[in-house]
XYZ file of N, CA and C in Angstrom:
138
model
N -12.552 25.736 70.770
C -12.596 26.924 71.573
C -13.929 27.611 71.309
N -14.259 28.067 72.518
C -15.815 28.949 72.090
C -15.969 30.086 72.774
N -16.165 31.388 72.028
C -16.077 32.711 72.671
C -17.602 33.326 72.611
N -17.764 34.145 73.217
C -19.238 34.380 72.903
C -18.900 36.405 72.963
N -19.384 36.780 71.994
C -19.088 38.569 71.934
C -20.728 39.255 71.829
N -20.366 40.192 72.092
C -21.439 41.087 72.266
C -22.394 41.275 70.931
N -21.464 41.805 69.716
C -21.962 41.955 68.881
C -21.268 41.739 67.769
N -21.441 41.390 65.939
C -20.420 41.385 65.338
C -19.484 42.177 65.426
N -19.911 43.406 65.556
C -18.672 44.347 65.415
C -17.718 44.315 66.300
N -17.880 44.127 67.740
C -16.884 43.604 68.465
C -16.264 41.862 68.083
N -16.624 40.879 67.190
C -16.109 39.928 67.190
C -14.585 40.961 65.716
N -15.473 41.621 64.789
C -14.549 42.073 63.714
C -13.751 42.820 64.329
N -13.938 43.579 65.865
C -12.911 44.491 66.192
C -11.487 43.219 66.628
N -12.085 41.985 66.953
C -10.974 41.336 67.788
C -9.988 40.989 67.005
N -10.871 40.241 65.585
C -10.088 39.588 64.379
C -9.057 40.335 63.767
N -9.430 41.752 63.990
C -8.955 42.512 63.170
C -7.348 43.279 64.145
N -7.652 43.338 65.351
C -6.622 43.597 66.318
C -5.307 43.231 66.124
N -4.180 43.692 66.663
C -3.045 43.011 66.742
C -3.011 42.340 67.433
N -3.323 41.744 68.624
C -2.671 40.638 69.643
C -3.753 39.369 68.707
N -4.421 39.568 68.028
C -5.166 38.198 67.741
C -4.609 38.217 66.082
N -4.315 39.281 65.528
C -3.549 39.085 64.337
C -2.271 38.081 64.327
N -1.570 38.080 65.671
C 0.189 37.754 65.802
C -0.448 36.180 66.446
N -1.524 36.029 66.775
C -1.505 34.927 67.631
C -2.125 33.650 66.338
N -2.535 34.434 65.005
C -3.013 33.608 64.159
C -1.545 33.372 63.408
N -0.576 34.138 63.078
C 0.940 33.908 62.820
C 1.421 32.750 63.619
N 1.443 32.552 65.312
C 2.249 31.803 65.705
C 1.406 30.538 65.427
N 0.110 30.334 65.544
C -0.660 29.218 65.399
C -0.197 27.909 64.019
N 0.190 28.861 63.474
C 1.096 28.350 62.093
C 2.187 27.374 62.614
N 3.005 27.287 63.778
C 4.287 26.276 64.429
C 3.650 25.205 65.130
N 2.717 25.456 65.543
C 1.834 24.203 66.219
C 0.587 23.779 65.469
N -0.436 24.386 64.537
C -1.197 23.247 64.031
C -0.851 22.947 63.010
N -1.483 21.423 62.605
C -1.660 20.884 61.673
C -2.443 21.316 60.044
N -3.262 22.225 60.641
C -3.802 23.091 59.612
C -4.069 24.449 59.633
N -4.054 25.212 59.053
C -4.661 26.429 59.052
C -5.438 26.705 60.271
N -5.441 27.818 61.016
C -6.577 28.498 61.818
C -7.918 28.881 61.086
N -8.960 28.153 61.535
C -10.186 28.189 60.862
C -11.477 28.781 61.676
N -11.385 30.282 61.579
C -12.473 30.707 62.663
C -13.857 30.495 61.936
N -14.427 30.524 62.352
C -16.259 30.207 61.991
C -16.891 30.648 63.165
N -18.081 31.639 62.711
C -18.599 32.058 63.915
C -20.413 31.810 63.538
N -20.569 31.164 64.698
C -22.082 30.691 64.715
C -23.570 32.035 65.664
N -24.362 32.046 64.821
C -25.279 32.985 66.112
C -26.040 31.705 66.864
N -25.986 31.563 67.728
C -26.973 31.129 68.593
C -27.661 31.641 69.651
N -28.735 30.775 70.874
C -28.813 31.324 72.112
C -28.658 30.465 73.184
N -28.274 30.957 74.673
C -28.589 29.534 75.303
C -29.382 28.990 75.656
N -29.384 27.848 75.651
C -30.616 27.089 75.982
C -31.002 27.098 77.736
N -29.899 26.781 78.524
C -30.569 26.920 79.700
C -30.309 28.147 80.687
C-alpha cells in the first residue's frame, strides 16, 4: 500500500487517530504478521 501525506505531522495525526488505530487491531485476524508501517521521503520522478 502507498499513501503519500502532506507533511509528517499529518502522517502522525493519521497513525495516531482512531479509525486507523481500530483498523491496525482488526489487521491482527487476517495477516500473517504484524502491521509494519515504514514511511519513506521521496519525490516523483515524472
Amino acid at each position: 500500500m502507498v499513501e503519500v501525506w502532506k507533511n509528517e505531522a499529518a502522517v502522525q495525526s493519521h497513525i495516531a487517530s482512531a479509525y486507523f488505530q481500530a483498523f491496525v487491531v482488526k489487521t491482527k485476524e487476517f495477516l500473517a504478521a504484524p502491521l509494519d508501517v515504514v514511511a519513506y521521503q521521496g519525490e516523483q520522478l515524472s
